[in-house]
JSON list of C-alpha atoms in Angstrom, two decimals:
[
{"chain": "A", "resi": 1, "resn": "ASN", "atom": "CA", "xyz": [90.86, 33.20, -99.85]},
{"chain": "A", "resi": 2, "resn": "ALA", "atom": "CA", "xyz": [93.88, 31.84, -101.66]},
{"chain": "A", "resi": 3, "resn": "GLY", "atom": "CA", "xyz": [92.24, 31.08, -105.62]},
{"chain": "A", "resi": 4, "resn": "VAL", "atom": "CA", "xyz": [95.00, 30.27, -107.65]},
{"chain": "A", "resi": 5, "resn": "THR", "atom": "CA", "xyz": [98.68, 29.66, -105.87]},
{"chain": "A", "resi": 6, "resn": "GLN", "atom": "CA", "xyz": [101.57, 29.35, -108.43]},
{"chain": "A", "resi": 7, "resn": "THR", "atom": "CA", "xyz": [104.95, 28.35, -107.02]},
{"chain": "A", "resi": 8, "resn": "PRO", "atom": "CA", "xyz": [107.74, 29.30, -107.42]},
{"chain": "A", "resi": 9, "resn": "LYS", "atom": "CA", "xyz": [107.36, 33.30, -108.05]},
{"chain": "A", "resi": 10, "resn": "PHE", "atom": "CA", "xyz": [110.89, 33.68, -109.59]},
{"chain": "A", "resi": 11, "resn": "GLN", "atom": "CA", "xyz": [113.18, 31.12, -111.27]},
{"chain": "A", "resi": 12, "resn": "VAL", "atom": "CA", "xyz": [116.33, 31.15, -113.19]},
{"chain": "A", "resi": 13, "resn": "LEU", "atom": "CA", "xyz": [117.65, 28.36, -114.95]},
{"chain": "A", "resi": 14, "resn": "LYS", "atom": "CA", "xyz": [120.50, 27.45, -117.35]},
{"chain": "A", "resi": 15, "resn": "THR", "atom": "CA", "xyz": [119.93, 26.41, -121.04]},
{"chain": "A", "resi": 16, "resn": "GLY", "atom": "CA", "xyz": [119.37, 23.05, -120.57]},
{"chain": "A", "resi": 17, "resn": "GLN", "atom": "CA", "xyz": [118.05, 22.41, -117.37]},
{"chain": "A", "resi": 18, "resn": "SER", "atom": "CA", "xyz": [114.56, 21.35, -116.67]},
{"chain": "A", "resi": 19, "resn": "MET", "atom": "CA", "xyz": [112.11, 22.64, -114.14]},
{"chain": "A", "resi": 20, "resn": "THR", "atom": "CA", "xyz": [108.33, 22.02, -113.18]},
{"chain": "A", "resi": 21, "resn": "LEU", "atom": "CA", "xyz": [106.14, 25.32, -112.63]},
{"chain": "A", "resi": 22, "resn": "GLN", "atom": "CA", "xyz": [103.04, 24.01, -110.12]},
{"chain": "A", "resi": 23, "resn": "CYS", "atom": "CA", "xyz": [99.73, 25.56, -109.75]},
{"chain": "A", "resi": 24, "resn": "ALA", "atom": "CA", "xyz": [96.81, 24.77, -107.48]},
{"chain": "A", "resi": 25, "resn": "GLN", "atom": "CA", "xyz": [93.49, 26.13, -107.21]},
{"chain": "A", "resi": 26, "resn": "ASP", "atom": "CA", "xyz": [90.75, 25.68, -104.10]},
{"chain": "A", "resi": 27, "resn": "MET", "atom": "CA", "xyz": [87.67, 26.78, -105.66]},
{"chain": "A", "resi": 28, "resn": "ASN", "atom": "CA", "xyz": [86.55, 23.32, -107.30]},
{"chain": "A", "resi": 29, "resn": "HIS", "atom": "CA", "xyz": [87.11, 24.91, -110.91]},
{"chain": "A", "resi": 30, "resn": "ASN", "atom": "CA", "xyz": [86.63, 22.46, -113.39]},
{"chain": "A", "resi": 31, "resn": "SER", "atom": "CA", "xyz": [88.88, 24.01, -116.05]},
{"chain": "A", "resi": 32, "resn": "MET", "atom": "CA", "xyz": [92.74, 25.24, -115.82]},
{"chain": "A", "resi": 33, "resn": "TYR", "atom": "CA", "xyz": [95.25, 27.27, -118.28]},
{"chain": "A", "resi": 34, "resn": "TRP", "atom": "CA", "xyz": [99.04, 28.19, -118.27]},
{"chain": "A", "resi": 35, "resn": "TYR", "atom": "CA", "xyz": [99.73, 31.50, -120.30]},
{"chain": "A", "resi": 36, "resn": "ARG", "atom": "CA", "xyz": [103.01, 32.82, -120.83]},
{"chain": "A", "resi": 37, "resn": "GLN", "atom": "CA", "xyz": [103.07, 36.90, -121.34]},
{"chain": "A", "resi": 38, "resn": "ASP", "atom": "CA", "xyz": [105.86, 38.47, -123.31]},
{"chain": "A", "resi": 39, "resn": "PRO", "atom": "CA", "xyz": [106.04, 42.22, -123.99]},
{"chain": "A", "resi": 40, "resn": "GLY", "atom": "CA", "xyz": [104.20, 43.54, -127.13]},
{"chain": "A", "resi": 41, "resn": "MET", "atom": "CA", "xyz": [102.73, 40.15, -127.33]},
{"chain": "A", "resi": 42, "resn": "GLY", "atom": "CA", "xyz": [99.90, 40.21, -124.48]},
{"chain": "A", "resi": 43, "resn": "LEU", "atom": "CA", "xyz": [99.23, 36.42, -123.11]},
{"chain": "A", "resi": 44, "resn": "ARG", "atom": "CA", "xyz": [99.36, 33.40, -124.95]},
{"chain": "A", "resi": 45, "resn": "LEU", "atom": "CA", "xyz": [98.02, 30.02, -124.32]},
{"chain": "A", "resi": 46, "resn": "ILE", "atom": "CA", "xyz": [100.55, 27.17, -123.98]},
{"chain": "A", "resi": 47, "resn": "TYR", "atom": "CA", "xyz": [98.20, 24.21, -122.52]},
{"chain": "A", "resi": 48, "resn": "TYR", "atom": "CA", "xyz": [94.89, 24.07, -120.82]},
{"chain": "A", "resi": 49, "resn": "SER", "atom": "CA", "xyz": [92.93, 21.20, -119.31]},
{"chain": "A", "resi": 50, "resn": "ALA", "atom": "CA", "xyz": [88.95, 21.50, -119.90]},
{"chain": "A", "resi": 51, "resn": "SER", "atom": "CA", "xyz": [88.47, 19.18, -117.07]},
{"chain": "A", "resi": 52, "resn": "GLU", "atom": "CA", "xyz": [90.11, 16.29, -114.72]},
{"chain": "A", "resi": 53, "resn": "GLY", "atom": "CA", "xyz": [92.15, 14.08, -116.62]},
{"chain": "A", "resi": 54, "resn": "THR", "atom": "CA", "xyz": [92.17, 15.75, -120.06]},
{"chain": "A", "resi": 55, "resn": "THR", "atom": "CA", "xyz": [95.04, 18.06, -121.38]},
{"chain": "A", "resi": 56, "resn": "ASP", "atom": "CA", "xyz": [95.08, 19.58, -125.03]},
{"chain": "A", "resi": 57, "resn": "LYS", "atom": "CA", "xyz": [97.70, 22.18, -126.86]},
{"chain": "A", "resi": 58, "resn": "GLY", "atom": "CA", "xyz": [97.02, 26.10, -126.93]},
{"chain": "A", "resi": 59, "resn": "GLU", "atom": "CA", "xyz": [98.66, 28.26, -129.30]},
{"chain": "A", "resi": 60, "resn": "VAL", "atom": "CA", "xyz": [102.28, 27.76, -128.04]},
{"chain": "A", "resi": 61, "resn": "PRO", "atom": "CA", "xyz": [103.11, 24.28, -126.65]},
{"chain": "A", "resi": 62, "resn": "ASN", "atom": "CA", "xyz": [106.34, 23.57, -127.84]},
{"chain": "A", "resi": 63, "resn": "GLY", "atom": "CA", "xyz": [108.76, 22.96, -125.60]},
{"chain": "A", "resi": 64, "resn": "TYR", "atom": "CA", "xyz": [106.45, 22.36, -122.45]},
{"chain": "A", "resi": 65, "resn": "ASN", "atom": "CA", "xyz": [104.24, 19.96, -121.07]},
{"chain": "A", "resi": 66, "resn": "VAL", "atom": "CA", "xyz": [101.54, 19.49, -118.64]},
{"chain": "A", "resi": 67, "resn": "SER", "atom": "CA", "xyz": [100.18, 17.22, -115.80]},
{"chain": "A", "resi": 68, "resn": "ARG", "atom": "CA", "xyz": [96.56, 17.53, -114.62]},
{"chain": "A", "resi": 69, "resn": "LEU", "atom": "CA", "xyz": [97.61, 15.89, -111.58]},
{"chain": "A", "resi": 70, "resn": "ASN", "atom": "CA", "xyz": [93.97, 16.39, -109.87]},
{"chain": "A", "resi": 71, "resn": "LYS", "atom": "CA", "xyz": [91.25, 18.63, -110.03]},
{"chain": "A", "resi": 72, "resn": "ARG", "atom": "CA", "xyz": [93.05, 21.14, -107.84]},
{"chain": "A", "resi": 73, "resn": "GLU", "atom": "CA", "xyz": [96.63, 21.11, -109.81]},
{"chain": "A", "resi": 74, "resn": "PHE", "atom": "CA", "xyz": [97.88, 21.47, -113.09]},
{"chain": "A", "resi": 75, "resn": "SER", "atom": "CA", "xyz": [101.59, 21.87, -113.47]},
{"chain": "A", "resi": 76, "resn": "LEU", "atom": "CA", "xyz": [103.86, 23.19, -116.59]},
{"chain": "A", "resi": 77, "resn": "ARG", "atom": "CA", "xyz": [107.06, 21.26, -117.07]},
{"chain": "A", "resi": 78, "resn": "LEU", "atom": "CA", "xyz": [109.81, 22.71, -119.45]},
{"chain": "A", "resi": 79, "resn": "GLU", "atom": "CA", "xyz": [112.01, 19.50, -120.06]},
{"chain": "A", "resi": 80, "resn": "SER", "atom": "CA", "xyz": [115.23, 21.37, -121.67]},
{"chain": "A", "resi": 81, "resn": "ALA", "atom": "CA", "xyz": [114.99, 25.13, -121.08]},
{"chain": "A", "resi": 82, "resn": "ALA", "atom": "CA", "xyz": [115.89, 27.77, -123.78]},
{"chain": "A", "resi": 83, "resn": "PRO", "atom": "CA", "xyz": [116.34, 31.50, -123.55]},
{"chain": "A", "resi": 84, "resn": "SER", "atom": "CA", "xyz": [113.23, 31.80, -125.65]},
{"chain": "A", "resi": 85, "resn": "GLN", "atom": "CA", "xyz": [111.39, 30.83, -122.55]},
{"chain": "A", "resi": 86, "resn": "THR", "atom": "CA", "xyz": [112.44, 33.53, -120.50]},
{"chain": "A", "resi": 87, "resn": "SER", "atom": "CA", "xyz": [108.89, 34.79, -119.84]},
{"chain": "A", "resi": 88, "resn": "VAL", "atom": "CA", "xyz": [106.22, 35.46, -116.96]},
{"chain": "A", "resi": 89, "resn": "TYR", "atom": "CA", "xyz": [103.98, 32.36, -116.67]},
{"chain": "A", "resi": 90, "resn": "PHE", "atom": "CA", "xyz": [100.32, 32.68, -115.84]},
{"chain": "A", "resi": 91, "resn": "CYS", "atom": "CA", "xyz": [98.08, 30.02, -114.46]},
{"chain": "A", "resi": 92, "resn": "ALA", "atom": "CA", "xyz": [94.57, 30.35, -114.72]},
{"chain": "A", "resi": 93, "resn": "SER", "atom": "CA", "xyz": [91.47, 28.29, -113.70]},
{"chain": "A", "resi": 94, "resn": "SER", "atom": "CA", "xyz": [87.58, 28.83, -114.35]},
{"chain": "A", "resi": 95, "resn": "GLU", "atom": "CA", "xyz": [84.29, 26.85, -112.97]},
{"chain": "A", "resi": 96, "resn": "GLY", "atom": "CA", "xyz": [83.29, 25.58, -117.01]},
{"chain": "A", "resi": 97, "resn": "GLN", "atom": "CA", "xyz": [82.39, 26.30, -120.26]},
{"chain": "A", "resi": 98, "resn": "GLY", "atom": "CA", "xyz": [80.74, 29.16, -121.77]},
{"chain": "A", "resi": 99, "resn": "GLY", "atom": "CA", "xyz": [80.92, 33.03, -121.55]},
{"chain": "A", "resi": 100, "resn": "ASN", "atom": "CA", "xyz": [79.65, 33.39, -117.87]},
{"chain": "A", "resi": 101, "resn": "TYR", "atom": "CA", "xyz": [82.56, 32.24, -116.37]},
{"chain": "A", "resi": 102, "resn": "GLY", "atom": "CA", "xyz": [85.67, 34.40, -116.21]},
{"chain": "A", "resi": 103, "resn": "TYR", "atom": "CA", "xyz": [89.43, 33.36, -115.33]},
{"chain": "A", "resi": 104, "resn": "THR", "atom": "CA", "xyz": [91.06, 33.55, -111.91]},
{"chain": "A", "resi": 105, "resn": "PHE", "atom": "CA", "xyz": [94.54, 34.16, -112.31]},
{"chain": "A", "resi": 106, "resn": "GLY", "atom": "CA", "xyz": [97.63, 33.27, -110.19]},
{"chain": "A", "resi": 107, "resn": "SER", "atom": "CA", "xyz": [100.38, 35.84, -109.82]},
{"chain": "A", "resi": 108, "resn": "GLY", "atom": "CA", "xyz": [102.67, 34.69, -111.94]},
{"chain": "A", "resi": 109, "resn": "THR", "atom": "CA", "xyz": [105.84, 32.95, -111.97]},
{"chain": "A", "resi": 110, "resn": "ARG", "atom": "CA", "xyz": [108.89, 35.10, -113.69]},
{"chain": "A", "resi": 111, "resn": "LEU", "atom": "CA", "xyz": [111.22, 32.95, -115.83]},
{"chain": "A", "resi": 112, "resn": "THR", "atom": "CA", "xyz": [114.87, 33.68, -117.01]},
{"chain": "A", "resi": 113, "resn": "VAL", "atom": "CA", "xyz": [116.53, 31.34, -118.78]},
{"chain": "A", "resi": 114, "resn": "VAL", "atom": "CA", "xyz": [120.63, 32.03, -119.08]},
{"chain": "B", "resi": 1, "resn": "GLY", "atom": "CA", "xyz": [90.86, 33.32, -137.86]},
{"chain": "B", "resi": 2, "resn": "ASN", "atom": "CA", "xyz": [89.68, 34.78, -134.39]},
{"chain": "B", "resi": 3, "resn": "SER", "atom": "CA", "xyz": [91.75, 37.51, -132.73]},
{"chain": "B", "resi": 4, "resn": "VAL", "atom": "CA", "xyz": [91.71, 40.91, -130.72]},
{"chain": "B", "resi": 5, "resn": "THR", "atom": "CA", "xyz": [93.26, 43.92, -131.64]},
{"chain": "B", "resi": 6, "resn": "GLN", "atom": "CA", "xyz": [93.21, 46.88, -129.28]},
{"chain": "B", "resi": 7, "resn": "MET", "atom": "CA", "xyz": [95.19, 49.96, -128.97]},
{"chain": "B", "resi": 8, "resn": "GLU", "atom": "CA", "xyz": [98.75, 50.44, -128.81]},
{"chain": "B", "resi": 9, "resn": "GLY", "atom": "CA", "xyz": [100.16, 52.10, -125.58]},
{"chain": "B", "resi": 10, "resn": "PRO", "atom": "CA", "xyz": [100.88, 53.49, -123.41]},
{"chain": "B", "resi": 11, "resn": "VAL", "atom": "CA", "xyz": [98.41, 55.95, -122.68]},
{"chain": "B", "resi": 12, "resn": "THR", "atom": "CA", "xyz": [99.47, 58.56, -120.32]},
{"chain": "B", "resi": 13, "resn": "LEU", "atom": "CA", "xyz": [96.48, 60.76, -118.83]},
{"chain": "B", "resi": 14, "resn": "SER", "atom": "CA", "xyz": [96.07, 63.58, -115.92]},
{"chain": "B", "resi": 15, "resn": "GLU", "atom": "CA", "xyz": [93.97, 62.51, -113.10]},
{"chain": "B", "resi": 16, "resn": "GLU", "atom": "CA", "xyz": [90.32, 63.31, -113.49]},
{"chain": "B", "resi": 17, "resn": "ALA", "atom": "CA", "xyz": [90.47, 63.02, -117.43]},
{"chain": "B", "resi": 18, "resn": "PHE", "atom": "CA", "xyz": [88.51, 60.73, -119.81]},
{"chain": "B", "resi": 19, "resn": "LEU", "atom": "CA", "xyz": [89.67, 57.30, -120.84]},
{"chain": "B", "resi": 20, "resn": "THR", "atom": "CA", "xyz": [88.58, 55.34, -123.71]},
{"chain": "B", "resi": 21, "resn": "ILE", "atom": "CA", "xyz": [90.86, 52.07, -124.54]},
{"chain": "B", "resi": 22, "resn": "ASN", "atom": "CA", "xyz": [89.54, 50.67, -127.98]},
{"chain": "B", "resi": 23, "resn": "CYS", "atom": "CA", "xyz": [88.96, 47.17, -128.33]},
{"chain": "B", "resi": 24, "resn": "THR", "atom": "CA", "xyz": [87.63, 45.07, -131.50]},
{"chain": "B", "resi": 25, "resn": "TYR", "atom": "CA", "xyz": [87.86, 41.95, -132.40]},
{"chain": "B", "resi": 26, "resn": "THR", "atom": "CA", "xyz": [87.17, 39.41, -135.18]},
{"chain": "B", "resi": 27, "resn": "ALA", "atom": "CA", "xyz": [85.22, 35.94, -134.75]},
{"chain": "B", "resi": 28, "resn": "THR", "atom": "CA", "xyz": [82.56, 33.61, -135.97]},
{"chain": "B", "resi": 29, "resn": "GLY", "atom": "CA", "xyz": [79.44, 33.45, -134.00]},
{"chain": "B", "resi": 30, "resn": "TYR", "atom": "CA", "xyz": [79.11, 35.76, -130.95]},
{"chain": "B", "resi": 31, "resn": "PRO", "atom": "CA", "xyz": [81.76, 35.65, -128.71]},
{"chain": "B", "resi": 32, "resn": "SER", "atom": "CA", "xyz": [81.59, 36.62, -124.81]},
{"chain": "B", "resi": 33, "resn": "LEU", "atom": "CA", "xyz": [83.67, 39.52, -124.30]},
{"chain": "B", "resi": 34, "resn": "PHE", "atom": "CA", "xyz": [86.01, 40.77, -121.58]},
{"chain": "B", "resi": 35, "resn": "TRP", "atom": "CA", "xyz": [88.29, 43.47, -119.93]},
{"chain": "B", "resi": 36, "resn": "TYR", "atom": "CA", "xyz": [90.94, 42.20, -117.58]},
{"chain": "B", "resi": 37, "resn": "VAL", "atom": "CA", "xyz": [93.47, 44.64, -115.77]},
{"chain": "B", "resi": 38, "resn": "GLN", "atom": "CA", "xyz": [97.09, 43.70, -114.31]},
{"chain": "B", "resi": 39, "resn": "TYR", "atom": "CA", "xyz": [98.29, 45.56, -111.70]},
{"chain": "B", "resi": 40, "resn": "PRO", "atom": "CA", "xyz": [102.33, 45.88, -111.35]},
{"chain": "B", "resi": 41, "resn": "GLY", "atom": "CA", "xyz": [103.38, 42.54, -110.31]},
{"chain": "B", "resi": 42, "resn": "GLU", "atom": "CA", "xyz": [100.32, 40.95, -110.12]},
{"chain": "B", "resi": 43, "resn": "GLY", "atom": "CA", "xyz": [97.90, 38.73, -112.09]},
{"chain": "B", "resi": 44, "resn": "LEU", "atom": "CA", "xyz": [95.34, 39.65, -114.20]},
{"chain": "B", "resi": 45, "resn": "GLN", "atom": "CA", "xyz": [92.08, 40.28, -112.87]},
{"chain": "B", "resi": 46, "resn": "LEU", "atom": "CA", "xyz": [88.59, 40.39, -114.48]},
{"chain": "B", "resi": 47, "resn": "LEU", "atom": "CA", "xyz": [87.33, 43.78, -114.81]},
{"chain": "B", "resi": 48, "resn": "LEU", "atom": "CA", "xyz": [84.29, 43.51, -116.40]},
{"chain": "B", "resi": 49, "resn": "LYS", "atom": "CA", "xyz": [82.12, 41.29, -119.17]},
{"chain": "B", "resi": 50, "resn": "ALA", "atom": "CA", "xyz": [79.52, 41.26, -121.47]},
{"chain": "B", "resi": 51, "resn": "THR", "atom": "CA", "xyz": [78.45, 38.46, -122.90]},
{"chain": "B", "resi": 52, "resn": "LYS", "atom": "CA", "xyz": [75.76, 39.73, -125.97]},
{"chain": "B", "resi": 53, "resn": "ALA", "atom": "CA", "xyz": [75.03, 42.03, -128.22]},
{"chain": "B", "resi": 54, "resn": "ASP", "atom": "CA", "xyz": [74.08, 45.78, -126.97]},
{"chain": "B", "resi": 55, "resn": "ASP", "atom": "CA", "xyz": [75.07, 44.23, -123.01]},
{"chain": "B", "resi": 56, "resn": "LYS", "atom": "CA", "xyz": [76.88, 46.64, -121.26]},
{"chain": "B", "resi": 57, "resn": "GLY", "atom": "CA", "xyz": [79.53, 45.81, -118.33]},
{"chain": "B", "resi": 58, "resn": "SER", "atom": "CA", "xyz": [80.67, 48.01, -115.71]},
{"chain": "B", "resi": 59, "resn": "ASN", "atom": "CA", "xyz": [82.83, 47.82, -112.69]},
{"chain": "B", "resi": 60, "resn": "LYS", "atom": "CA", "xyz": [84.97, 50.32, -110.75]},
{"chain": "B", "resi": 61, "resn": "GLY", "atom": "CA", "xyz": [83.26, 53.09, -113.03]},
{"chain": "B", "resi": 62, "resn": "PHE", "atom": "CA", "xyz": [84.89, 51.60, -115.81]},
{"chain": "B", "resi": 63, "resn": "GLU", "atom": "CA", "xyz": [82.30, 50.56, -118.63]},
{"chain": "B", "resi": 64, "resn": "ALA", "atom": "CA", "xyz": [82.37, 48.72, -122.20]},
{"chain": "B", "resi": 65, "resn": "THR", "atom": "CA", "xyz": [79.48, 48.05, -124.64]},
{"chain": "B", "resi": 66, "resn": "TYR", "atom": "CA", "xyz": [79.28, 44.98, -126.86]},
{"chain": "B", "resi": 67, "resn": "ARG", "atom": "CA", "xyz": [78.63, 46.56, -130.09]},
{"chain": "B", "resi": 68, "resn": "LYS", "atom": "CA", "xyz": [78.11, 43.81, -132.75]},
{"chain": "B", "resi": 69, "resn": "GLU", "atom": "CA", "xyz": [77.62, 45.93, -135.69]},
{"chain": "B", "resi": 70, "resn": "THR", "atom": "CA", "xyz": [81.27, 47.67, -135.16]},
{"chain": "B", "resi": 71, "resn": "THR", "atom": "CA", "xyz": [82.68, 44.44, -133.25]},
{"chain": "B", "resi": 72, "resn": "SER", "atom": "CA", "xyz": [84.29, 46.55, -130.94]},
{"chain": "B", "resi": 73, "resn": "PHE", "atom": "CA", "xyz": [84.24, 46.37, -127.21]},
{"chain": "B", "resi": 74, "resn": "HIS", "atom": "CA", "xyz": [85.83, 50.10, -126.07]},
{"chain": "B", "resi": 75, "resn": "LEU", "atom": "CA", "xyz": [86.82, 50.81, -122.35]},
{"chain": "B", "resi": 76, "resn": "GLU", "atom": "CA", "xyz": [85.51, 54.05, -120.73]},
{"chain": "B", "resi": 77, "resn": "LYS", "atom": "CA", "xyz": [86.15, 55.56, -117.77]},
{"chain": "B", "resi": 78, "resn": "GLY", "atom": "CA", "xyz": [84.58, 58.99, -116.97]},
{"chain": "B", "resi": 79, "resn": "SER", "atom": "CA", "xyz": [87.15, 60.43, -114.44]},
{"chain": "B", "resi": 80, "resn": "VAL", "atom": "CA", "xyz": [90.84, 58.16, -114.33]},
{"chain": "B", "resi": 81, "resn": "GLN", "atom": "CA", "xyz": [92.48, 58.38, -110.82]},
{"chain": "B", "resi": 82, "resn": "VAL", "atom": "CA", "xyz": [96.25, 57.44, -110.11]},
{"chain": "B", "resi": 83, "resn": "SER", "atom": "CA", "xyz": [95.33, 54.16, -109.00]},
{"chain": "B", "resi": 84, "resn": "ASP", "atom": "CA", "xyz": [93.92, 52.94, -112.10]},
{"chain": "B", "resi": 85, "resn": "SER", "atom": "CA", "xyz": [97.33, 52.64, -113.54]},
{"chain": "B", "resi": 86, "resn": "ALA", "atom": "CA", "xyz": [97.92, 49.35, -114.88]},
{"chain": "B", "resi": 87, "resn": "VAL", "atom": "CA", "xyz": [97.66, 47.28, -118.09]},
{"chain": "B", "resi": 88, "resn": "TYR", "atom": "CA", "xyz": [94.45, 46.59, -119.61]},
{"chain": "B", "resi": 89, "resn": "PHE", "atom": "CA", "xyz": [93.71, 43.54, -121.74]},
{"chain": "B", "resi": 90, "resn": "CYS", "atom": "CA", "xyz": [90.74, 43.27, -124.09]},
{"chain": "B", "resi": 91, "resn": "ALA", "atom": "CA", "xyz": [89.79, 39.49, -124.45]},
{"chain": "B", "resi": 92, "resn": "PHE", "atom": "CA", "xyz": [87.10, 37.38, -126.17]},
{"chain": "B", "resi": 93, "resn": "LEU", "atom": "CA", "xyz": [85.81, 33.79, -125.40]},
{"chain": "B", "resi": 94, "resn": "ASN", "atom": "CA", "xyz": [86.26, 30.85, -128.32]},
{"chain": "B", "resi": 95, "resn": "THR", "atom": "CA", "xyz": [83.70, 28.41, -128.45]},
{"chain": "B", "resi": 96, "resn": "GLY", "atom": "CA", "xyz": [84.49, 24.75, -128.29]},
{"chain": "B", "resi": 97, "resn": "THR", "atom": "CA", "xyz": [85.32, 22.29, -125.49]},
{"chain": "B", "resi": 98, "resn": "ALA", "atom": "CA", "xyz": [86.91, 24.60, -123.15]},
{"chain": "B", "resi": 99, "resn": "SER", "atom": "CA", "xyz": [86.75, 28.29, -122.04]},
{"chain": "B", "resi": 100, "resn": "LYS", "atom": "CA", "xyz": [89.80, 29.54, -124.13]},
{"chain": "B", "resi": 101, "resn": "LEU", "atom": "CA", "xyz": [89.90, 32.97, -123.61]},
{"chain": "B", "resi": 102, "resn": "THR", "atom": "CA", "xyz": [91.83, 35.03, -126.46]},
{"chain": "B", "resi": 103, "resn": "PHE", "atom": "CA", "xyz": [93.87, 37.95, -125.37]},
{"chain": "B", "resi": 104, "resn": "GLY", "atom": "CA", "xyz": [94.78, 41.36, -126.84]},
{"chain": "B", "resi": 105, "resn": "THR", "atom": "CA", "xyz": [98.69, 42.64, -126.70]},
{"chain": "B", "resi": 106, "resn": "GLY", "atom": "CA", "xyz": [97.18, 44.60, -123.48]},
{"chain": "B", "resi": 107, "resn": "THR", "atom": "CA", "xyz": [97.43, 48.61, -123.35]},
{"chain": "B", "resi": 108, "resn": "ARG", "atom": "CA", "xyz": [99.21, 50.34, -120.37]},
{"chain": "B", "resi": 109, "resn": "LEU", "atom": "CA", "xyz": [97.64, 53.00, -118.60]},
{"chain": "B", "resi": 110, "resn": "GLN", "atom": "CA", "xyz": [99.51, 55.53, -116.80]},
{"chain": "B", "resi": 111, "resn": "VAL", "atom": "CA", "xyz": [97.57, 58.45, -114.94]},
{"chain": "B", "resi": 112, "resn": "THR", "atom": "CA", "xyz": [99.56, 61.05, -113.45]},
{"chain": "B", "resi": 113, "resn": "LEU", "atom": "CA", "xyz": [98.72, 63.96, -111.04]}
]
């Protein structure tokens, strides 16, 4: 019962480097999300994908790009990492729209930009 | 705009004490409401939910009632255990083309023997 799998779990980048965070779900969910978690600020939505083939900006999209590669996979890319992007990143998925569907979260990627 | 406000932590309780974590929301319409829990080093897990006014969500001894008149969804547990130590997030569902949850800032609960 894998659920939502994120890789890597930890990463240290130098300012200006690029990287892609990977996320895959095996529950046949339609919607996928990327959040960042920072102390005292809770979770903030970066990007989401309501369905395969669509992506939209969330609350804090600047400095990020995403790709919904297929129904299972939703990646987050940092083109030029900055110290302000040091955070814990969570991917989540949900079956569909409406209040009856909760999210399933991955275990997170802890990213440090130095 | 839409938002969730929850009490700041940390909340420190002795085992078997009564727990309340307050949560209020500001939203148009009637959103669905959720509580998520995050144990150390893990992702968030859905704890309970309520989708309409006066609904009570419950799970693992935790309860929360959707109060439309006070726009609140307070989390309660009658007798906490050390294993309940975690961060608790209140959240509500934005209406629209995707189920986008808006989270509160989280409340850390520490239960001691």
